[in-house]
Coordinates of C-alpha atoms (C1' of nucleotides) in Angstrom, one line a residue:
Chain J
M441 CA -70.0 73.0 -48.7
P442 CA -68.4 69.9 -47.3
T443 CA -66.5 66.9 -48.7
R444 CA -64.5 68.8 -51.3
R445 CA -62.4 66.0 -52.7
A446 CA -60.9 65.4 -56.1
R447 CA -63.4 63.9 -58.5
P448 CA -63.3 62.3 -61.8
P449 CA -64.0 64.8 -64.5
S450 CA -66.8 63.0 -66.2
R451 CA -69.3 60.2 -65.7
K452 CA -71.4 57.9 -67.7
T453 CA -72.9 59.2 -70.9
P454 CA -76.6 58.2 -71.4
T455 CA -77.3 55.7 -74.1
Q456 CA -81.0 54.9 -73.6
S457 CA -83.6 57.6 -74.3
R458 CA -84.8 57.2 -70.7
A459 CA -81.4 58.4 -69.5
K460 CA -81.3 61.3 -72.0
A461 CA -84.6 62.4 -70.5
T462 CA -83.2 62.2 -67.0
V463 CA -80.1 64.3 -68.0
D464 CA -82.4 66.8 -69.6
A465 CA -84.6 67.0 -66.6
I466 CA -81.7 67.6 -64.4
L467 CA -80.3 70.4 -66.5
R468 CA -83.7 71.9 -66.8
A469 CA -84.2 71.8 -63.1
T470 CA -80.8 73.3 -62.5
A471 CA -81.6 76.2 -64.8
H472 CA -85.0 76.7 -63.1
I473 CA -83.6 76.8 -59.6
L474 CA -80.7 79.0 -60.6
K475 CA -83.1 81.5 -62.1
S476 CA -85.8 81.5 -59.4
E477 CA -83.8 81.0 -56.2
G478 CA -80.2 81.8 -57.1
F479 CA -77.0 79.9 -56.9
A480 CA -76.9 79.6 -53.2
A481 CA -80.2 77.8 -53.0
C482 CA -79.2 75.6 -55.9
S483 CA -78.1 72.5 -54.0
T484 CA -77.7 69.1 -55.7
N485 CA -80.5 67.7 -53.6
A486 CA -82.8 70.5 -54.5
V487 CA -82.0 70.0 -58.2
A488 CA -82.7 66.3 -58.0
R489 CA -86.0 66.9 -56.2
K490 CA -87.1 69.4 -58.7
A491 CA -86.1 67.2 -61.6
G492 CA -88.1 64.4 -60.1
V493 CA -85.1 62.0 -60.0
S494 CA -83.0 60.7 -57.1
I495 CA -79.8 62.4 -56.0
S496 CA -77.8 59.4 -57.1
S497 CA -79.1 59.6 -60.6
L498 CA -77.8 63.1 -60.7
Y499 CA -74.3 61.9 -59.6
Q500 CA -74.5 59.2 -62.2
Y501 CA -74.3 61.8 -65.0
F502 CA -72.5 64.7 -63.3
S503 CA -69.4 64.1 -61.3
S504 CA -69.9 67.1 -59.1
K505 CA -71.9 70.2 -58.5
E506 CA -69.3 72.2 -60.4
A507 CA -69.6 69.8 -63.4
L508 CA -73.3 70.2 -63.3
V509 CA -73.3 73.9 -63.5
A510 CA -70.5 73.9 -66.0
A511 CA -72.5 71.6 -68.3
L512 CA -75.4 74.0 -68.0
A513 CA -73.2 77.0 -68.8
E514 CA -71.8 75.2 -71.8
Q515 CA -75.2 74.3 -73.1
H516 CA -76.4 77.8 -72.6
A517 CA -73.3 79.3 -74.4
E518 CA -73.6 76.9 -77.2
N519 CA -77.3 77.7 -77.8
G520 CA -76.6 81.4 -77.7
Q521 CA -73.8 81.1 -80.2
A522 CA -75.9 79.1 -82.6
L523 CA -78.8 81.6 -82.3
L524 CA -76.6 84.5 -82.9
L525 CA -75.0 83.0 -85.9
E526 CA -78.4 82.1 -87.3
M527 CA -79.7 85.6 -86.8
V528 CA -76.7 87.4 -88.1
G529 CA -74.5 85.1 -90.1
L530 CA -76.8 84.5 -93.0
A531 CA -78.0 88.0 -93.2
A532 CA -74.4 89.2 -93.4
L533 CA -73.9 87.2 -96.6
E534 CA -76.9 88.7 -98.4
G535 CA -74.8 91.4 -100.0
P536 CA -73.1 94.6 -99.1
T537 CA -75.2 96.6 -96.7
S538 CA -74.5 100.0 -95.1
L539 CA -72.4 100.1 -92.1
E540 CA -75.2 101.5 -90.0
A541 CA -77.6 98.8 -91.1
Q542 CA -75.1 96.1 -90.3
V543 CA -74.4 97.4 -86.8
R544 CA -78.0 97.8 -86.1
R545 CA -78.7 94.3 -87.2
Y546 CA -76.0 92.8 -85.0
I547 CA -77.2 94.8 -82.0
E548 CA -80.7 93.7 -82.5
A549 CA -79.6 90.1 -82.6
M550 CA -77.6 90.6 -79.5
V551 CA -80.5 92.2 -77.6
R552 CA -82.9 89.6 -78.7
L553 CA -80.5 86.8 -77.9
H554 CA -80.1 88.1 -74.3
A555 CA -83.8 88.5 -74.0
G556 CA -84.1 84.9 -74.7
D557 CA -83.0 83.6 -71.3
A558 CA -81.8 86.7 -69.6
E559 CA -82.2 85.5 -66.0
L560 CA -80.2 82.4 -66.6
H561 CA -77.5 84.4 -68.4
R562 CA -77.3 86.8 -65.5
V563 CA -77.0 84.2 -62.8
L564 CA -74.4 82.3 -64.8
M565 CA -72.3 85.4 -65.4
Q566 CA -72.5 86.3 -61.7
Q567 CA -71.9 83.0 -60.1
V568 CA -70.1 81.0 -62.6
P569 CA -66.8 82.8 -62.0
S570 CA -66.3 80.6 -59.0
I571 CA -66.5 77.5 -61.2
P572 CA -63.4 77.4 -63.5
E573 CA -64.9 74.7 -65.7
A574 CA -67.9 76.9 -66.5
V575 CA -65.7 80.0 -67.1
A576 CA -63.8 78.1 -69.7
A577 CA -67.1 77.0 -71.4
V578 CA -68.5 80.5 -71.6
N579 CA -65.1 82.1 -72.6
R580 CA -64.7 79.7 -75.4
V581 CA -67.9 80.8 -77.0
S582 CA -67.6 84.5 -76.2
N583 CA -64.1 84.5 -77.7
R584 CA -65.4 83.2 -80.9
S585 CA -68.0 86.0 -81.0
G586 CA -65.2 88.5 -80.3
D587 CA -63.2 87.2 -83.2
A588 CA -66.2 87.7 -85.5
V589 CA -66.5 91.3 -84.4
R590 CA -62.8 91.9 -84.8
A591 CA -62.8 90.5 -88.3
W592 CA -65.7 92.7 -89.2
L593 CA -63.9 95.7 -87.8
E594 CA -60.9 94.9 -90.0
S595 CA -63.0 94.3 -93.1
R596 CA -64.6 97.7 -92.7
R597 CA -61.5 99.5 -91.5
D598 CA -61.5 102.0 -94.3
E599 CA -64.8 103.4 -93.2
L600 CA -63.9 103.8 -89.6
R601 CA -61.6 106.1 -87.6
P602 CA -58.1 104.8 -87.0
L603 CA -58.3 102.2 -84.3
D604 CA -56.8 99.0 -82.9
P605 CA -59.2 96.2 -83.8
A606 CA -58.4 94.2 -80.6
V607 CA -59.0 97.1 -78.3
A608 CA -62.1 98.3 -80.1
T609 CA -63.5 94.8 -79.9
Y610 CA -63.0 94.7 -76.2
V611 CA -64.7 98.1 -75.8
L612 CA -67.6 97.4 -78.0
V613 CA -68.5 93.9 -76.9
T614 CA -68.2 94.8 -73.3
S615 CA -70.2 97.9 -73.4
V616 CA -73.0 96.5 -75.6
E617 CA -73.3 93.5 -73.4
A618 CA -73.3 95.6 -70.2
V619 CA -76.1 97.9 -71.4
T620 CA -78.1 95.0 -72.7
H621 CA -77.8 93.3 -69.4
L622 CA -78.8 96.4 -67.5
Q623 CA -82.0 96.7 -69.5
L624 CA -82.8 93.1 -68.9
M625 CA -82.2 93.2 -65.2
E626 CA -83.7 96.5 -64.3
R627 CA -86.1 97.1 -67.2
P628 CA -86.1 100.8 -66.7
K629 CA -89.2 102.1 -68.4
Q630 CA -87.4 104.6 -70.5
L631 CA -85.4 101.8 -72.2
D632 CA -87.8 99.8 -74.3
F633 CA -86.5 97.5 -77.0
D634 CA -86.4 100.0 -79.8
T635 CA -84.8 102.7 -77.8
L636 CA -82.2 100.3 -76.6
V637 CA -81.2 99.3 -80.1
E638 CA -81.2 102.8 -81.3
E639 CA -79.0 104.0 -78.4
L640 CA -76.6 101.1 -78.8
T641 CA -76.3 101.8 -82.5
W642 CA -75.4 105.4 -81.6
L643 CA -72.9 104.2 -79.1
V644 CA -71.1 101.8 -81.5
L645 CA -71.2 104.1 -84.5
G646 CA -70.1 107.1 -82.5
Y647 CA -67.2 105.1 -81.0
L648 CA -66.2 103.9 -84.5
G649 CA -66.1 107.5 -85.6
V650 CA -68.8 107.1 -88.2
A651 CA -70.6 110.4 -88.8
R652 CA -74.4 110.4 -88.4
R653 CA -77.1 112.8 -88.9
P654 CA -79.1 113.5 -85.8
A655 CA -81.7 111.0 -86.9
A656 CA -85.3 111.7 -87.7
R657 CA -86.6 111.2 -84.2
R658 CA -87.1 114.6 -82.7
R659 CA -86.0 113.8 -79.2
R660 CA -85.6 116.5 -76.6
P661 CA -88.7 115.9 -74.6
P662 CA -90.2 118.7 -72.6
A663 CA -87.1 120.1 -70.9
T664 CA -87.0 117.7 -68.0
S665 CA -86.4 119.3 -64.7
G666 CA -82.8 120.1 -63.8
F667 CA -80.9 122.8 -65.6
A668 CA -79.6 124.0 -62.3
R669 CA -75.9 123.3 -61.9
H670 CA -73.9 124.7 -59.1
Chain B
M1375 CA -76.0 77.6 -44.9
P1376 CA -78.2 76.5 -42.1
T1377 CA -80.5 78.1 -39.6
R1378 CA -81.9 80.7 -41.9
R1379 CA -84.3 82.4 -39.6
A1380 CA -85.5 86.0 -39.4
R1381 CA -83.0 88.2 -37.7
P1382 CA -83.1 91.6 -36.2
P1383 CA -81.9 94.1 -38.8
S1384 CA -79.2 95.6 -36.6
R1385 CA -77.3 95.1 -33.5
K1386 CA -75.3 97.1 -31.0
T1387 CA -73.3 100.1 -32.1
P1388 CA -69.9 100.4 -30.6
T1389 CA -69.3 103.2 -28.1
Q1390 CA -66.0 102.4 -26.6
S1391 CA -62.9 102.7 -28.7
R1392 CA -62.1 99.0 -28.0
A1393 CA -65.4 98.1 -29.7
K1394 CA -64.7 100.3 -32.7
A1395 CA -61.4 98.6 -33.2
T1396 CA -63.2 95.2 -33.1
V1397 CA -65.7 96.3 -35.7
D1398 CA -63.0 97.6 -37.8
A1399 CA -60.9 94.5 -37.5
I1400 CA -64.0 92.4 -38.5
L1401 CA -64.7 94.5 -41.6
R1402 CA -61.0 94.4 -42.5
A1403 CA -60.9 90.7 -42.2
T1404 CA -64.0 90.3 -44.2
A1405 CA -62.6 92.3 -47.1
H1406 CA -59.3 90.5 -46.9
I1407 CA -60.9 87.0 -47.1
L1408 CA -63.4 88.1 -49.8
K1409 CA -60.5 89.3 -51.9
S1410 CA -58.1 86.4 -51.3
E1411 CA -60.4 83.4 -51.0
G1412 CA -63.7 84.5 -52.5
F1413 CA -67.2 84.7 -51.1
A1414 CA -67.7 81.0 -50.7
A1415 CA -64.7 80.7 -48.3
C1416 CA -65.8 83.8 -46.4
S1417 CA -67.5 82.1 -43.5
T1418 CA -68.3 84.0 -40.3
N1419 CA -66.0 81.7 -38.4
A1420 CA -63.2 82.4 -40.8
V1421 CA -63.7 86.1 -40.5
A1422 CA -63.7 86.0 -36.8
R1423 CA -60.6 84.0 -36.7
K1424 CA -58.8 86.2 -39.2
A1425 CA -59.9 89.3 -37.3
G1426 CA -58.6 87.8 -34.0
V1427 CA -62.0 88.0 -32.3
S1428 CA -64.5 85.4 -31.3
I1429 CA -67.5 84.5 -33.3
S1430 CA -69.8 85.9 -30.7
S1431 CA -68.1 89.3 -31.0
L1432 CA -68.9 89.3 -34.6
Y1433 CA -72.5 88.6 -34.0
Q1434 CA -72.6 91.3 -31.4
Y1435 CA -72.2 93.9 -34.1
F1436 CA -73.5 92.2 -37.2
S1437 CA -76.8 90.5 -37.0
S1438 CA -76.1 88.0 -39.8
K1439 CA -73.6 87.2 -42.5
E1440 CA -75.7 89.2 -44.9
A1441 CA -75.6 92.2 -42.7
L1442 CA -71.8 91.9 -42.4
V1443 CA -71.2 91.9 -46.1
A1444 CA -73.8 94.6 -46.6
A1445 CA -72.0 96.8 -44.2
L1446 CA -68.7 96.2 -46.0
A1447 CA -70.4 97.0 -49.3
E1448 CA -71.8 100.2 -47.9
Q1449 CA -68.5 101.3 -46.5
H1450 CA -66.8 100.5 -49.9
A1451 CA -69.5 102.4 -51.8
E1452 CA -69.3 105.4 -49.5
N1453 CA -65.5 105.6 -49.8
G1454 CA -65.7 105.4 -53.6
Q1455 CA -68.3 108.1 -53.8
A1456 CA -66.2 110.4 -51.6
L1457 CA -63.1 109.7 -53.6
L1458 CA -64.9 110.4 -56.9
L1459 CA -66.3 113.7 -55.6
E1460 CA -62.9 114.7 -54.4
M1461 CA -61.3 114.0 -57.7
V1462 CA -64.0 115.4 -59.9
G1463 CA -66.2 117.7 -58.0
L1464 CA -63.7 120.4 -57.2
A1465 CA -62.1 120.4 -60.6
A1466 CA -65.5 120.9 -62.2
L1467 CA -65.8 124.2 -60.4
E1468 CA -62.6 125.6 -61.7
G1469 CA -64.2 127.3 -64.6
P1470 CA -65.6 126.4 -68.0
T1471 CA -63.5 123.7 -69.6
S1472 CA -63.9 122.0 -73.0
L1473 CA -66.4 119.2 -73.2
E1474 CA -63.8 116.8 -74.1
A1475 CA -61.5 117.8 -71.2
Q1476 CA -64.4 117.4 -68.8
V1477 CA -65.3 114.0 -70.1
R1478 CA -61.7 112.8 -70.0
R1479 CA -61.3 114.0 -66.5
Y1480 CA -64.3 112.2 -65.2
I1481 CA -63.3 109.0 -66.9
E1482 CA -59.8 109.2 -65.5
A1483 CA -61.3 109.6 -62.1
M1484 CA -63.6 106.6 -62.6
V1485 CA -60.8 104.4 -63.8
R1486 CA -58.5 105.5 -61.0
L1487 CA -61.3 104.9 -58.5
H1488 CA -61.9 101.4 -59.6
A1489 CA -58.2 100.7 -59.6
G1490 CA -58.1 101.6 -55.9
D1491 CA -59.6 98.4 -54.6
A1492 CA -60.4 96.5 -57.7
E1493 CA -60.5 93.0 -56.3
L1494 CA -62.9 93.9 -53.5
H1495 CA -65.0 95.8 -55.9
R1496 CA -65.2 92.8 -58.2
V1497 CA -66.1 90.4 -55.5
L1498 CA -68.7 92.7 -54.2
M1499 CA -70.3 93.2 -57.6
Q1500 CA -70.3 89.5 -58.2
Q1501 CA -71.6 88.2 -55.0
V1502 CA -73.6 91.1 -53.6
P1503 CA -76.6 90.6 -55.8
S1504 CA -77.6 87.7 -53.6
I1505 CA -77.6 90.0 -50.6
P1506 CA -80.5 92.5 -51.0
E1507 CA -79.3 94.7 -48.2
A1508 CA -76.0 95.2 -49.9
V1509 CA -77.6 95.9 -53.3
A1510 CA -79.5 98.7 -51.7
A1511 CA -76.3 100.2 -50.3
V1512 CA -74.5 100.1 -53.6
N1513 CA -77.5 101.3 -55.5
R1514 CA -78.0 104.3 -53.2
V1515 CA -74.5 105.5 -54.0
S1516 CA -74.5 104.7 -57.7
N1517 CA -77.8 106.5 -58.1
R1518 CA -76.3 109.6 -56.7
S1519 CA -73.5 109.4 -59.3
G1520 CA -76.0 108.9 -62.0
D1521 CA -77.8 112.0 -61.0
A1522 CA -74.6 114.0 -61.3
V1523 CA -74.0 112.7 -64.8
R1524 CA -77.6 113.4 -65.8
A1525 CA -77.3 117.0 -64.5
W1526 CA -74.1 117.4 -66.4
L1527 CA -75.7 116.2 -69.6
E1528 CA -78.6 118.6 -69.2
S1529 CA -76.2 121.5 -68.5
R1530 CA -74.3 120.8 -71.7
R1531 CA -77.3 119.8 -73.7
D1532 CA -76.8 122.5 -76.4
E1533 CA -73.4 121.0 -77.3
L1534 CA -74.7 117.5 -77.7
R1535 CA -76.9 115.7 -80.2
P1536 CA -80.6 115.5 -79.2
L1537 CA -81.0 112.9 -76.5
D1538 CA -82.9 111.9 -73.5
P1539 CA -80.8 112.6 -70.5
A1540 CA -82.1 109.7 -68.4
V1541 CA -81.5 107.2 -71.2
A1542 CA -78.1 108.6 -72.0
T1543 CA -77.1 108.4 -68.4
Y1544 CA -78.0 104.8 -68.3
V1545 CA -76.0 104.0 -71.4
L1546 CA -73.0 106.0 -70.4
V1547 CA -72.6 105.0 -66.8
T1548 CA -73.2 101.3 -67.6
S1549 CA -70.8 101.1 -70.5
V1550 CA -68.0 103.0 -68.9
E1551 CA -68.3 101.0 -65.7
A1552 CA -68.4 97.7 -67.6
V1553 CA -65.3 98.4 -69.7
T1554 CA -63.4 99.6 -66.7
H1555 CA -64.3 96.5 -64.8
L1556 CA -63.2 94.4 -67.7
Q1557 CA -59.8 96.0 -67.7
L1558 CA -59.4 95.5 -64.0
M1559 CA -60.5 91.9 -64.1
E1560 CA -58.7 90.6 -67.1
R1561 CA -56.0 93.1 -67.6
P1562 CA -55.7 92.5 -71.3
K1563 CA -52.3 93.7 -72.3
Q1564 CA -53.5 96.0 -75.1
L1565 CA -55.5 98.0 -72.6
D1566 CA -53.2 100.0 -70.4
F1567 CA -54.4 102.9 -68.4
D1568 CA -53.9 105.6 -71.1
T1569 CA -55.5 103.6 -73.9
L1570 CA -58.4 102.8 -71.7
V1571 CA -59.1 106.4 -70.9
E1572 CA -58.6 107.4 -74.5
E1573 CA -61.0 104.8 -75.8
L1574 CA -63.6 105.5 -73.2
T1575 CA -63.4 109.2 -74.0
W1576 CA -64.0 108.3 -77.6
L1577 CA -66.9 106.1 -76.6
V1578 CA -68.6 108.8 -74.6
L1579 CA -68.0 111.7 -77.0
G1580 CA -69.0 109.6 -79.9
Y1581 CA -72.3 108.6 -78.3
L1582 CA -73.0 112.1 -77.4
G1583 CA -72.5 113.1 -81.0
V1584 CA -69.6 115.4 -80.3
A1585 CA -67.4 115.7 -83.4
R1586 CA -63.8 114.9 -82.9
R1587 CA -60.7 115.1 -84.9
P1588 CA -59.1 111.7 -85.3
A1589 CA -56.5 112.6 -82.7
A1590 CA -52.8 112.8 -83.1
R1591 CA -52.2 109.1 -83.2
R1592 CA -50.8 108.0 -86.5
R1593 CA -52.5 105.5 -88.9
R1594 CA -54.3 107.1 -91.7
P1595 CA -53.7 110.6 -90.5
P1596 CA -55.9 113.0 -92.5
A1597 CA -58.2 110.4 -94.1
T1598 CA -61.2 111.9 -92.3
S1599 CA -62.4 108.5 -91.1
G1600 CA -66.1 108.3 -91.8
F1601 CA -67.9 110.5 -94.1
A1602 CA -69.1 107.4 -96.0
R1603 CA -72.8 107.3 -95.4
H1604 CA -74.5 105.1 -97.9
Chain M
dT1280 C1' -64.0 101.2 -4.6
dC1281 C1' -67.1 98.7 -6.8
dA1282 C1' -71.6 97.9 -9.2
dG1283 C1' -73.4 97.4 -13.5
dA1284 C1' -73.0 98.1 -18.3
dA1285 C1' -70.3 97.1 -22.3
dT1286 C1' -67.4 94.0 -24.4
dG1287 C1' -65.4 89.6 -25.3
dT1288 C1' -65.3 84.4 -25.2
dG1289 C1' -65.6 79.5 -27.2
dA1290 C1' -67.8 75.1 -26.9
dG1291 C1' -71.7 73.4 -29.0
dC1292 C1' -76.4 73.1 -31.4
dT1293 C1' -78.9 72.3 -35.6
dA1294 C1' -79.7 72.5 -40.3
dT1295 C1' -77.8 71.6 -44.5
dC1296 C1' -74.5 70.4 -47.7
dA1297 C1' -72.1 67.4 -51.4
dC1298 C1' -71.8 63.0 -52.1
dT1299 C1' -71.7 57.3 -51.5
dC1300 C1' -73.4 52.5 -51.0
dG1301 C1' -76.1 48.7 -51.5
dT1302 C1' -80.0 47.7 -53.7
dT1303 C1' -84.0 47.5 -56.9
dT1304 C1' -86.3 48.5 -61.3
dT1305 C1' -86.4 48.8 -66.3
dG1306 C1' -86.2 47.5 -70.9
dG1307 C1' -83.6 45.8 -75.0
dC1308 C1' -82.1 41.6 -76.4
dT1309 C1' -82.0 36.6 -77.7
Chain W
dA532 C1' -89.7 34.0 -71.3
dG533 C1' -85.8 35.4 -69.1
dC534 C1' -81.0 37.3 -68.8
dC535 C1' -78.3 41.4 -67.7
dA536 C1' -76.5 45.8 -68.1
dA537 C1' -78.2 50.3 -67.9
dA538 C1' -80.7 53.2 -65.1
dA539 C1' -82.8 54.7 -61.0
dC540 C1' -83.2 54.7 -56.2
dG541 C1' -83.0 56.9 -51.2
dA542 C1' -81.4 56.3 -46.6
dG543 C1' -77.2 57.5 -44.7
dT544 C1' -72.1 59.7 -43.9
dG545 C1' -69.0 63.0 -42.6
dA546 C1' -68.1 67.7 -42.7
dT547 C1' -69.2 72.4 -42.2
dA548 C1' -72.1 76.3 -42.2
dG549 C1' -74.5 80.1 -39.4
dC550 C1' -75.5 81.2 -35.1
dT551 C1' -76.6 81.0 -29.6
dC552 C1' -75.8 80.4 -24.8
dA553 C1' -73.8 80.8 -20.5
dC554 C1' -70.1 82.8 -18.8
dA555 C1' -65.6 85.8 -18.3
dT556 C1' -63.3 90.1 -18.6
dT557 C1' -62.8 95.1 -19.0
dC558 C1' -64.3 99.8 -18.7
dT559 C1' -67.1 103.7 -16.8
dG560 C1' -68.5 106.9 -13.5
dA561 C1' -70.2 108.0 -8.9

DNA sequence: TCAGAATGTGAGCTATCACTCGTTTTGGCT
DNA sequence: AGCCAAAACGAGTGATAGCTCACATTCTGA
């Protein structure tokens, strides 16, 4: 990657609808290439080609490759945040629900959210760390989500084991995200949507020290293979 | 990244000690640059320079940049696996210990392991996905760890809630790894080593449905956290 | 001692990258 | 109709990447 010089942070903002379409096409193409070919193959020339615009048009609206990816990351994070709030926020106001139901609903929302554009999310999470501007964009949003979880923990504190809300937020958000990612990336056949939600609910409630009956599902499938231990 | 043509999968293996030293220097330099400058700055030329050998020597032992990084990943994974077994494997044989103690010991080992070369681990995890050969190397090792966890779950099945060992292994390994990574990458001040181990132990035991007293930490001492079940 | 294999060298080739310059096209306005 | 800024264009620039080639040096063993 040559010619790494300081660049102005932003460029023109589109006013005509034609220009808006161009910007949109560029972002769309960026996402598409990132997902299908990875970050390394996502050159500005390739993006422009796929978007059906010239390379100079790209640079008219994005001051650098970093800025381009950062813009995409920001858009993605913003969308996700909005979707999550829509799925969870309103439902949360509909009255006092059981702890377990609330947790399950939130987790369902998370899983569904990630399923939305899993591949893009994955690539952004993996490659974006080398682009500070994009890190900032994603962090800004995920911090807001973290705050919501933390507030929820504090509001339900009496029903949970003694814990530090900040620490617990870290642990919960991280582990739920990680397991969700795993399922989206590897799609292990044992982990379908319902199982995933169920297990994550167990994980969260267990961690929070909420007692639970062993559930109605009679698991324990036919004693799979290995009992043998040293 | 130019000249992307098919390359032979492997090259010469060193026989003289001089050559072994060269290979070692190259791998060392790769790790050093990856950690200090990141993957993007880790060019083969830079590696050769840092290692104090010529480019051609590098290509005598590694058929491509991918192969180089893959070799490093493999070495790293192998080392980790060995260390983990050393820390945990023997201790596991020392007789029947409490479930909680076993879990805590394993988690301690995991956390310590990651702390060993956290930066390298982080970079490898982030960049390796674009290098299939390296993915294979890391997966091979982590699968073996997964098998161990799974076997353990099955051996202790009677003390746990009903669960599918395969699914539970996924959930546990993934979430513990993720939280550990987080702590290494961001080093949030609330999450020191002891707290991390303690919280992860909670996470695992809670998920496994193992009852636990609220521990000796103060804050609402006897208030039997969560009986509340709608 | 000395041939040949193993090892080490660095200038240089080519493809590709991020990005610019000078120019042309478009479309909203009077 | 016709002006003009916004928008779009694409060949071209300098830099650097991964990698090879032709050759030099060192080691082994008979």
